[in-house]
PDB file of C-alpha atoms in Angstrom:
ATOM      1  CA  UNK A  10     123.089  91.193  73.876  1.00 33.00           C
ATOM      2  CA  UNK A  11     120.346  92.506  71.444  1.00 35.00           C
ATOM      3  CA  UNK A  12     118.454  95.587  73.560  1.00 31.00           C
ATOM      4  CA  UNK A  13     116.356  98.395  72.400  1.00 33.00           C
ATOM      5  CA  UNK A  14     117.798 101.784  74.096  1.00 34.00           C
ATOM      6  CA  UNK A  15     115.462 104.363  75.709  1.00 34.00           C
ATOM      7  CA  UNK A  16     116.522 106.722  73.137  1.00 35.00           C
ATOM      8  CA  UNK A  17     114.763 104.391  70.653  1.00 38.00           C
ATOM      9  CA  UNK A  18     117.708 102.318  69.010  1.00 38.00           C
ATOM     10  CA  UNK A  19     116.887  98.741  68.218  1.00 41.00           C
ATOM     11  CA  UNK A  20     114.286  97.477  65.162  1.00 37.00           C
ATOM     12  CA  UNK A  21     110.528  97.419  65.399  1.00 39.00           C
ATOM     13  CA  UNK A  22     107.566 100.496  65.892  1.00 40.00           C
ATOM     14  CA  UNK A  23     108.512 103.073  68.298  1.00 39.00           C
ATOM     15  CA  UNK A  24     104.721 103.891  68.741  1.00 39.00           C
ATOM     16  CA  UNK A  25     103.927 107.529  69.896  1.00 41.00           C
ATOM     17  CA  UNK A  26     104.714 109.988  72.601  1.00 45.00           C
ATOM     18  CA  UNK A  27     101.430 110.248  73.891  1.00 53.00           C
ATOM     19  CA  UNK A  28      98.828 107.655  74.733  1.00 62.00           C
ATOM     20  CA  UNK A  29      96.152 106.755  72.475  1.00 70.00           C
ATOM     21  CA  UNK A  30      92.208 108.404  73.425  1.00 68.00           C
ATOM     22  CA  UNK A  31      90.636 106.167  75.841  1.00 64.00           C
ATOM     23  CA  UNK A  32      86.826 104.838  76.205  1.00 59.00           C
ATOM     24  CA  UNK A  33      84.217 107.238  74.417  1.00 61.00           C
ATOM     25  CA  UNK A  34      87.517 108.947  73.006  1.00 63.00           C
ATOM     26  CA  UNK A  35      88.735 110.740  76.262  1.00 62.00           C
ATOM     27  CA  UNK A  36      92.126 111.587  76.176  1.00 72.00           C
ATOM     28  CA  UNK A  37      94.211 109.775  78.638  1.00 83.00           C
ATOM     29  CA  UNK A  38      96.061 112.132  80.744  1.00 88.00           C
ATOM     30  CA  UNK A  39      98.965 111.234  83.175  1.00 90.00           C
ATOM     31  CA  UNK A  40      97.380 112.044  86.067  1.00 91.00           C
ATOM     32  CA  UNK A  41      94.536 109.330  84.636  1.00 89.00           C
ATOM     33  CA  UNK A  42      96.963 106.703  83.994  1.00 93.00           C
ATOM     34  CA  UNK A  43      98.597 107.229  87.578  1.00 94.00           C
ATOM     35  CA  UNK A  44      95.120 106.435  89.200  1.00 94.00           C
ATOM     36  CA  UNK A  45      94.927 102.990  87.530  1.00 95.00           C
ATOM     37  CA  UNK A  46      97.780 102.294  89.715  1.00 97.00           C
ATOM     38  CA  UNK A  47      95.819 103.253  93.144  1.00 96.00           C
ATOM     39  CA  UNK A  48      96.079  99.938  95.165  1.00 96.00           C
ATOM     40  CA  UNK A  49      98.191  97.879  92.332  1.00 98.00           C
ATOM     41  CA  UNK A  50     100.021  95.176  94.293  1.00 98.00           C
ATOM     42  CA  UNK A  51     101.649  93.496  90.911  1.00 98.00           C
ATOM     43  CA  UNK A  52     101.388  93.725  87.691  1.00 98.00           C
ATOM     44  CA  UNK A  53     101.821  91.158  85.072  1.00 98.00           C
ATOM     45  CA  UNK A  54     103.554  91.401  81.887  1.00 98.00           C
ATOM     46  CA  UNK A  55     102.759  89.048  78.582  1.00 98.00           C
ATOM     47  CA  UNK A  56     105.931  88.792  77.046  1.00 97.00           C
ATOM     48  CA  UNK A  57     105.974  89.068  72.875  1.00 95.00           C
ATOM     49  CA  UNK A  58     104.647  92.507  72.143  1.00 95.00           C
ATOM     50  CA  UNK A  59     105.131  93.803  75.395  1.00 98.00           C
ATOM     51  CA  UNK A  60     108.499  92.898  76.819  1.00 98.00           C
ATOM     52  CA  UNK A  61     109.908  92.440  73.383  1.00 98.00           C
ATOM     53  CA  UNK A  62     108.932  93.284  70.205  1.00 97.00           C
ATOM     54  CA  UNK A  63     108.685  89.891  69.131  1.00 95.00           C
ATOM     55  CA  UNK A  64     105.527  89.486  67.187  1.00 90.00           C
ATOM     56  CA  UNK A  65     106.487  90.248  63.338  1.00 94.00           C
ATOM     57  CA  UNK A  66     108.997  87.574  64.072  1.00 95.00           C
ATOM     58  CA  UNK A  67     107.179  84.908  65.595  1.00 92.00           C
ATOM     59  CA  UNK A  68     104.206  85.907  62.886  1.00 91.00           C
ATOM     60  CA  UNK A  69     106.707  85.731  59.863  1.00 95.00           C
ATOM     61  CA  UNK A  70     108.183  82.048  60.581  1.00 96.00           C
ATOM     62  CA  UNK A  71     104.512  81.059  61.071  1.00 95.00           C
ATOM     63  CA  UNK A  72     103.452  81.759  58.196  1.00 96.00           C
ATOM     64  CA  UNK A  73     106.504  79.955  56.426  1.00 96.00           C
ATOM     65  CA  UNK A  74     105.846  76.653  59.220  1.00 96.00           C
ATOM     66  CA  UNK A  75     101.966  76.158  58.397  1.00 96.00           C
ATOM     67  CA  UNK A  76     102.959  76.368  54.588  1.00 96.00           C
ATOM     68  CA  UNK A  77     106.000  74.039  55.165  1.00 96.00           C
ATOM     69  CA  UNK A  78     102.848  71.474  57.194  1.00 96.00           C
ATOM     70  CA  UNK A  79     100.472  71.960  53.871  1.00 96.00           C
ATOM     71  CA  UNK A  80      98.308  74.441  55.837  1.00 96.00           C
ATOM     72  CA  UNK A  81      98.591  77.961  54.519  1.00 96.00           C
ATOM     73  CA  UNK A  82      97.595  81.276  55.661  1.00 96.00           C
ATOM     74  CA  UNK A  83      98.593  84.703  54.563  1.00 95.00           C
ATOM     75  CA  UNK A  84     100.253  87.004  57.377  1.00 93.00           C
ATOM     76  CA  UNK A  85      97.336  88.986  57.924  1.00 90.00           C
ATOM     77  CA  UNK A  86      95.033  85.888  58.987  1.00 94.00           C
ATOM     78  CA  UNK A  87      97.853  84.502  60.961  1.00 93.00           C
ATOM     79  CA  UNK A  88      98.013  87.700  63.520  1.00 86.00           C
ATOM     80  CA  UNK A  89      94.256  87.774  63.623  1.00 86.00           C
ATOM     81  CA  UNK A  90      94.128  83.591  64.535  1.00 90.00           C
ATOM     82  CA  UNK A  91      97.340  83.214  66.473  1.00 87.00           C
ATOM     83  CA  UNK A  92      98.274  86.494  68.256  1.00 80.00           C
ATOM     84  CA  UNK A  93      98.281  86.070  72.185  1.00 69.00           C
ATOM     85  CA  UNK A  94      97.882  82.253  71.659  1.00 76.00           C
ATOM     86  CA  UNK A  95      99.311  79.175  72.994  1.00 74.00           C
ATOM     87  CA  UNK A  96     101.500  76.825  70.274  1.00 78.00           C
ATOM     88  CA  UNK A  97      98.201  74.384  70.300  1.00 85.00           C
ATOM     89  CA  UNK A  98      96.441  76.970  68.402  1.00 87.00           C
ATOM     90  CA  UNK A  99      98.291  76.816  65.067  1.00 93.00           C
ATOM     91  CA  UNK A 100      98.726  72.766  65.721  1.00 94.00           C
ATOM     92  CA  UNK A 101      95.245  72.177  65.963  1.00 94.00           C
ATOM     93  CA  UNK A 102      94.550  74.305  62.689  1.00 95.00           C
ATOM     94  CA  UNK A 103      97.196  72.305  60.555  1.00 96.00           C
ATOM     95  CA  UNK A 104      95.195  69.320  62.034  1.00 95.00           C
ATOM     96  CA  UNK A 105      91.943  70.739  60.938  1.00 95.00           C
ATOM     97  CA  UNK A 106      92.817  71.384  57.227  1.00 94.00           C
ATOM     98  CA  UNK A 107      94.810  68.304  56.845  1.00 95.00           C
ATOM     99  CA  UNK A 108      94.152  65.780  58.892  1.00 94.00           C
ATOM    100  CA  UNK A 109      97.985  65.607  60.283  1.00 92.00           C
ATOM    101  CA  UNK A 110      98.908  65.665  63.988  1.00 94.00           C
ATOM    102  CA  UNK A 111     102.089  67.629  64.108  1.00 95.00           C
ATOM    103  CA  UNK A 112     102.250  68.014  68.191  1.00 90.00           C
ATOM    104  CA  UNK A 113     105.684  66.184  68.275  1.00 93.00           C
ATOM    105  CA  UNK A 114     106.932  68.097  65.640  1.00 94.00           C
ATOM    106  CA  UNK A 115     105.732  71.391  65.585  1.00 94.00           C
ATOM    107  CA  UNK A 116     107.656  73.193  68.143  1.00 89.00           C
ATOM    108  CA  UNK A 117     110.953  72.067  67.583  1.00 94.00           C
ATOM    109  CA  UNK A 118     110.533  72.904  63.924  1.00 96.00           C
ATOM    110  CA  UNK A 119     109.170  76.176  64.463  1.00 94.00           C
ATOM    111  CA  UNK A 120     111.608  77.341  67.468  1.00 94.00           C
ATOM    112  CA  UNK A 121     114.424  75.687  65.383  1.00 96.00           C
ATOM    113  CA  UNK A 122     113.490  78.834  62.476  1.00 96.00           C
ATOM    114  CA  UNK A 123     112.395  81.080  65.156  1.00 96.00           C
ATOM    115  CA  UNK A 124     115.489  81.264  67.310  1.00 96.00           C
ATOM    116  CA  UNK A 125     118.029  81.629  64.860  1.00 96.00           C
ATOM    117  CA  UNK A 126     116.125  84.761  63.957  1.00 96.00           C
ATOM    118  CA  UNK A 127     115.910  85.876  67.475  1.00 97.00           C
ATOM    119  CA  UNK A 128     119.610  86.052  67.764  1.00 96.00           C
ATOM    120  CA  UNK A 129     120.099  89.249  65.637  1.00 96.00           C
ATOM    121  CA  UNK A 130     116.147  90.279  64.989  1.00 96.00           C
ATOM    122  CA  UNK A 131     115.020  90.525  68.706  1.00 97.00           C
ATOM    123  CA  UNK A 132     114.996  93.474  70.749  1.00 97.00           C
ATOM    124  CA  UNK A 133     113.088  94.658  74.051  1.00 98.00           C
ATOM    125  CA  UNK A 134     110.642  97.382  73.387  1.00 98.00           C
ATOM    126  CA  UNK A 135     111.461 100.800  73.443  1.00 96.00           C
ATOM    127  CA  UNK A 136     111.175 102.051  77.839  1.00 97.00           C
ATOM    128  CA  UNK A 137     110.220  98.478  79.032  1.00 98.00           C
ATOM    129  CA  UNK A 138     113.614  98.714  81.202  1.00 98.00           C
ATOM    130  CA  UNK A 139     112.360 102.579  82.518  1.00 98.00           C
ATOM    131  CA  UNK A 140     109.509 100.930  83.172  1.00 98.00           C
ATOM    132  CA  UNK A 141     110.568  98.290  85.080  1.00 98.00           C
ATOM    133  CA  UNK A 142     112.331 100.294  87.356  1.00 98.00           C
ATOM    134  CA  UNK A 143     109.682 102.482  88.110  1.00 98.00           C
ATOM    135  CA  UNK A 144     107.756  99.560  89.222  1.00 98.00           C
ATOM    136  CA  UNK A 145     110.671  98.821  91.145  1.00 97.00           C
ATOM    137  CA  UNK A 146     111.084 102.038  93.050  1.00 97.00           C
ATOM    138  CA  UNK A 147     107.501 102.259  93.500  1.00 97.00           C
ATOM    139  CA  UNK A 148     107.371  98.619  95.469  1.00 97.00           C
ATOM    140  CA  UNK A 149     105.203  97.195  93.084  1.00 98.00           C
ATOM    141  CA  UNK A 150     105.863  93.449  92.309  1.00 98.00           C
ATOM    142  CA  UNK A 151     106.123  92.288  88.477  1.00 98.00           C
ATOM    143  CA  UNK A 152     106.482  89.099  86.569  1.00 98.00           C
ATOM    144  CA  UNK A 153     105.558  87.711  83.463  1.00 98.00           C
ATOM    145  CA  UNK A 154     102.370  85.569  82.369  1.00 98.00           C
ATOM    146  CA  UNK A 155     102.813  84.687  78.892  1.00 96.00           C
ATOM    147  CA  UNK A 156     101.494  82.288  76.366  1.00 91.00           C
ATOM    148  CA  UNK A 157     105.138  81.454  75.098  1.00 91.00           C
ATOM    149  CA  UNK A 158     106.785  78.193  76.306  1.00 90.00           C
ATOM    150  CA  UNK A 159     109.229  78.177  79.161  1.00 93.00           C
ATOM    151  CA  UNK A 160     111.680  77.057  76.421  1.00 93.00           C
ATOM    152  CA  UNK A 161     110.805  80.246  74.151  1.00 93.00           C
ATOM    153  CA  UNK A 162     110.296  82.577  77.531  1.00 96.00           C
ATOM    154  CA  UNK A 163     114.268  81.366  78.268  1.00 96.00           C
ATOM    155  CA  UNK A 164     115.297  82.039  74.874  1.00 96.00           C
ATOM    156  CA  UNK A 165     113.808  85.661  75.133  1.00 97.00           C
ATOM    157  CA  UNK A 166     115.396  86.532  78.657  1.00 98.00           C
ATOM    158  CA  UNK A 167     118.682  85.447  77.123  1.00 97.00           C
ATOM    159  CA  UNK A 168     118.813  87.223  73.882  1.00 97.00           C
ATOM    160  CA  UNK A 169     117.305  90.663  75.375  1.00 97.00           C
ATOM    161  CA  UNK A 170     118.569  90.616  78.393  1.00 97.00           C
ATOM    162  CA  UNK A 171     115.714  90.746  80.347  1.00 98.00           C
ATOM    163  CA  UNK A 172     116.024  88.145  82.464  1.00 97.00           C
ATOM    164  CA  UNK A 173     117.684  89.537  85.701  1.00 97.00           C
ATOM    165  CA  UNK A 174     114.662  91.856  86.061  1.00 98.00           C
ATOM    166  CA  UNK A 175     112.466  88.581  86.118  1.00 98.00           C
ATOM    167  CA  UNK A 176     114.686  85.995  87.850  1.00 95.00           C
ATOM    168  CA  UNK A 177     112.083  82.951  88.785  1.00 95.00           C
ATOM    169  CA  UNK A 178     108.565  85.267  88.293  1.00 97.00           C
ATOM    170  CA  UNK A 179     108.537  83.914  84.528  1.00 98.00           C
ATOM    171  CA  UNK A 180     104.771  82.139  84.182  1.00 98.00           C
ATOM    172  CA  UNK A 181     104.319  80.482  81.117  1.00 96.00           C
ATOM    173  CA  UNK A 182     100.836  78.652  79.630  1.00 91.00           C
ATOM    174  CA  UNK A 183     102.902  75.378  80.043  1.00 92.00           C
ATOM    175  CA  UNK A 184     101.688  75.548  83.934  1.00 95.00           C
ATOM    176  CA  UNK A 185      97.998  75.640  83.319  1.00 95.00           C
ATOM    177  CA  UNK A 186      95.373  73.711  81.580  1.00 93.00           C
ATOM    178  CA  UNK A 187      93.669  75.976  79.485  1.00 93.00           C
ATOM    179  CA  UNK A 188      95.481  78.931  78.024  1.00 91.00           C
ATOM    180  CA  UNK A 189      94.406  82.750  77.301  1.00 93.00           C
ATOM    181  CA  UNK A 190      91.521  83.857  76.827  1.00 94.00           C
ATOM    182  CA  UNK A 191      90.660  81.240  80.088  1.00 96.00           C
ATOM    183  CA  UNK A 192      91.919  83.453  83.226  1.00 98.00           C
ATOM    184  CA  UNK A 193      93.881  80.340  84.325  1.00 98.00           C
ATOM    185  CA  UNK A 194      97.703  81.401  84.013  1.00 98.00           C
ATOM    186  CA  UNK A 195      96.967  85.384  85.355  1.00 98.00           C
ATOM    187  CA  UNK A 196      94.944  83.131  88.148  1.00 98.00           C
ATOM    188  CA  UNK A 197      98.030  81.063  88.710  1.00 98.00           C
ATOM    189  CA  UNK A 198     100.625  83.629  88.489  1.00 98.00           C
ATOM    190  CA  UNK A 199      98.546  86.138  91.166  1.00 97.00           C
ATOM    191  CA  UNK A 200      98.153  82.757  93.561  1.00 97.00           C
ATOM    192  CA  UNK A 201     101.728  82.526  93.202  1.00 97.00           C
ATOM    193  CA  UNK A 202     103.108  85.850  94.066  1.00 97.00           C
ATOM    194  CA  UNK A 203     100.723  85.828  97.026  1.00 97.00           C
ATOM    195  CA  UNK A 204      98.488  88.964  95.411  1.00 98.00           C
ATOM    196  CA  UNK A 205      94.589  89.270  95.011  1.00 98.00           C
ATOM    197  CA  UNK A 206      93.297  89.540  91.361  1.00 98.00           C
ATOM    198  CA  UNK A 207      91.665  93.023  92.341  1.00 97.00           C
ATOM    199  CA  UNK A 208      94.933  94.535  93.017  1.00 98.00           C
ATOM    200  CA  UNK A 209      96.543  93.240  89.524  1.00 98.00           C
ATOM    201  CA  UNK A 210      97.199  95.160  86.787  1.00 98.00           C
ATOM    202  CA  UNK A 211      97.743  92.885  83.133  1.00 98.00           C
ATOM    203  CA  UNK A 212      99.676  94.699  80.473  1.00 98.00           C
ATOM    204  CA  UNK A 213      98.410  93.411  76.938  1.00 98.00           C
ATOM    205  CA  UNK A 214      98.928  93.280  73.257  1.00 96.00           C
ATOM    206  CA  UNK A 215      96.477  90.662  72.336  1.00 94.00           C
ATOM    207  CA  UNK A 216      92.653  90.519  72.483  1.00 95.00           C
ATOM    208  CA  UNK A 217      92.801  87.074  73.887  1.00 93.00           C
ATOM    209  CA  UNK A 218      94.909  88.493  76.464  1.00 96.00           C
ATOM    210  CA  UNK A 219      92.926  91.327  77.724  1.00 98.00           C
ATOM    211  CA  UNK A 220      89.652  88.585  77.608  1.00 97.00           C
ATOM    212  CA  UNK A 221      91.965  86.758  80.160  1.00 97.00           C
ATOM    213  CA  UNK A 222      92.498  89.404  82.253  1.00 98.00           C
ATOM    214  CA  UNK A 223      88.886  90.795  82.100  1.00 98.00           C
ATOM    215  CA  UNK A 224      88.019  87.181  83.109  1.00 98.00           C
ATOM    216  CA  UNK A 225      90.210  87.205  85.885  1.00 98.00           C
ATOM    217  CA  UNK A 226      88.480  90.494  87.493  1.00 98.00           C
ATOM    218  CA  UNK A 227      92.193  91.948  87.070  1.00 98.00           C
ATOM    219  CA  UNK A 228      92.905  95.689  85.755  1.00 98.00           C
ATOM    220  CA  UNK A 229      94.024  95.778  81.845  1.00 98.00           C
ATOM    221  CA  UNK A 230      96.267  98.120  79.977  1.00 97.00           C
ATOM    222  CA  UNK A 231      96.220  97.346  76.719  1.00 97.00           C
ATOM    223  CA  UNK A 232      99.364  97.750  74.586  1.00 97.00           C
ATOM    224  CA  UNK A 233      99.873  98.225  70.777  1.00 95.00           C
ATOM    225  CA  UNK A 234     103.640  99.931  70.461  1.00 95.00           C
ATOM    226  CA  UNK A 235     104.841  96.441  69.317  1.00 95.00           C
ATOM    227  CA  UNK A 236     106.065  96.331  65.443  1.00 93.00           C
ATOM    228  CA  UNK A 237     103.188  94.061  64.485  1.00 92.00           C
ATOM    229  CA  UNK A 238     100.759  96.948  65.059  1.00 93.00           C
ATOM    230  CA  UNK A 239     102.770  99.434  63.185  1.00 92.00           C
ATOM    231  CA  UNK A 240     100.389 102.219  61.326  1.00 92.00           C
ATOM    232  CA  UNK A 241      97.384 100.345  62.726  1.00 91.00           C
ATOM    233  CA  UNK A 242      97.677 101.332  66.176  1.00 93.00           C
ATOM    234  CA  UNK A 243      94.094 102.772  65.965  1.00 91.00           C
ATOM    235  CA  UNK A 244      92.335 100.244  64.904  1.00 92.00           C
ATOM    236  CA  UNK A 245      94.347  97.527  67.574  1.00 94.00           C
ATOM    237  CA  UNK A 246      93.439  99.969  70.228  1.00 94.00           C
ATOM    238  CA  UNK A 247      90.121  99.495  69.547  1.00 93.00           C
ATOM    239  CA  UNK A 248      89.976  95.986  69.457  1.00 95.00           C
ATOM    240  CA  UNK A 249      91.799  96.099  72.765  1.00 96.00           C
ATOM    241  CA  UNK A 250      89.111  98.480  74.180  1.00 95.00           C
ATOM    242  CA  UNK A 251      86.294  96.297  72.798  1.00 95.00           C
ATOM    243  CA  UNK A 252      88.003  93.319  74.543  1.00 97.00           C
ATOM    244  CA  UNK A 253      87.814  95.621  78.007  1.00 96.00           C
ATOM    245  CA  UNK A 254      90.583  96.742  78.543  1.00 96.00           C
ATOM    246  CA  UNK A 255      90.509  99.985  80.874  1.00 95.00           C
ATOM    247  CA  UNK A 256      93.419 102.214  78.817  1.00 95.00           C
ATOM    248  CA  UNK A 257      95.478 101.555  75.786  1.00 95.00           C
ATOM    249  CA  UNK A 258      98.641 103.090  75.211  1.00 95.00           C
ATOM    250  CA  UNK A 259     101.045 103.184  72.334  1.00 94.00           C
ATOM    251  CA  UNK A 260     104.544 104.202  74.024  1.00 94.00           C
ATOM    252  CA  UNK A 261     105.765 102.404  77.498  1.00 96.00           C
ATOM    253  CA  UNK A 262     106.651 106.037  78.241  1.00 94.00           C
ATOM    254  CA  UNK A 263     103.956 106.957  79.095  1.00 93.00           C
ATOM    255  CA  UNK A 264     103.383 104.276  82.080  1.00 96.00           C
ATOM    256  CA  UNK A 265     107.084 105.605  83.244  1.00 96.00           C
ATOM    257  CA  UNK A 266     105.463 109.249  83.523  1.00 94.00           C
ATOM    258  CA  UNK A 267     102.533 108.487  85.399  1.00 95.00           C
ATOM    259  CA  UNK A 268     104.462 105.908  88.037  1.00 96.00           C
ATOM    260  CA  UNK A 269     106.492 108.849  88.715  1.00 93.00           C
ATOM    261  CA  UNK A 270     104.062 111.328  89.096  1.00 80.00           C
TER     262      UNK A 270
END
């Protein structure tokens, strides 16, 4: 079972002890962080580059897959086009370019590459499982609401070992018509769970993402501690602000101090 340890074992960006300076560059405190929490009934937790530190992976074998379909991109323009989206994304760029529709065999080419990586590349990121429990102690419900594929979502649970702190609450943008930025799958997963969208909080990596949960009239940390952000954790913040999200942070730590405080 691939994990990453609280005392920061496991591959991808640690991020930083302390979270990033918030809107108008105030420095987000604890006590600040804990009062985003005043009246959360749930929160909901996008999977690759929040959960796990999936992204350089899933980015990497991208960028090989579009040049295997005849539609190259360099790594850089594939995390700025594709992070936070749903597989259709990528499939309706190869069809764009070249005329080719690869829906039948897009995934299982690309999770065929992906998930033999997984298997010794993936790891949870750094505190998720502190974090987790905190929720847990604190009654506040969780689940995830993802862009990934049930299939991919499965794969992920298994490999980290994840999945008993999920169970069933695994939403994935297979259940809804239009994926993120559209609200529809933090919609659907609130609906679910029985909770109002005012007393959600969304936990974030991608702009797309926070749009959704902006969108949704939802609460939004935004999250760039994932690998794929690594020595531009600035700048991501930034975009993740711009895209309204209410904090960033760079360390899941810091979202274990303030639920205990």
């Amino acid at each position: 079972m691939a994990t990453k340890n609280n005392d920061g074992n496991g591959s991808g960006n640690d991020g930083g002890s302390k979270p990033l300076p918030g809107i108008d560059d105030v420095p987000l405190t604890t006590a600040s962080i804990a009062r985003l929490f005043d009246g959360c009934k749930i929160v909901l937790f996008d999977c690759d580059g929040v959960l796990v530190d999936s992204e350089p992976i899933s980015l990497a074998t991208l960028v090989d897959v579009l040049d295997h379909f005849g539609a190259p991109l360099t790594l850089e323009e594939v995390a700025e086009r594709f992070t936070g989206r749903s597989s259709s994304a990528p499939i309706d760029h190869i069809r764009a370019l070249t005329g080719q529709d690869v829906g039948a065999q897009f995934k299982p080419f690309f999770y065929q590459k992906l998930f033999a990586r997984y298997e010794t590349e993936l790891f949870s990121i750094r505190n998720i499982d502190a974090v987790l429990d905190a929720l847990k102690q604190r009654a506040i419900a969780f689940c995830i609401s993802s862009s990934s594929s049930v299939e991919r979502l499965e794969k992920t649970m298994r490999v980290t070992g994840l999945g008993p702190w999920f169970e069933d609450r695994i939403y994935s943008a297979d259940f809804v018509r239009n994926g993120k930025p559209a609200p529809d799958l933090f919609l659907h997963a609130c609906a679910d769970m029985g909770h109002a969208p005012a007393s959600t909080i969304v936990i974030e990596d991608s702009v797309a993402g926070v749009k959704a949960a902006v969108a949704a009239g939802m609460k939004c940390i935004g999250f760039v501690g994932g690998g794929h952000y690594a020595g531009q954790e600035e700048i991501a913040a930034n975009r993740l602000y711009d895209a309204g999200a209410d904090i960033v942070i760079s360390d899941m730590a810091v979202l274990v101090a303030a639920l205990g405080s």
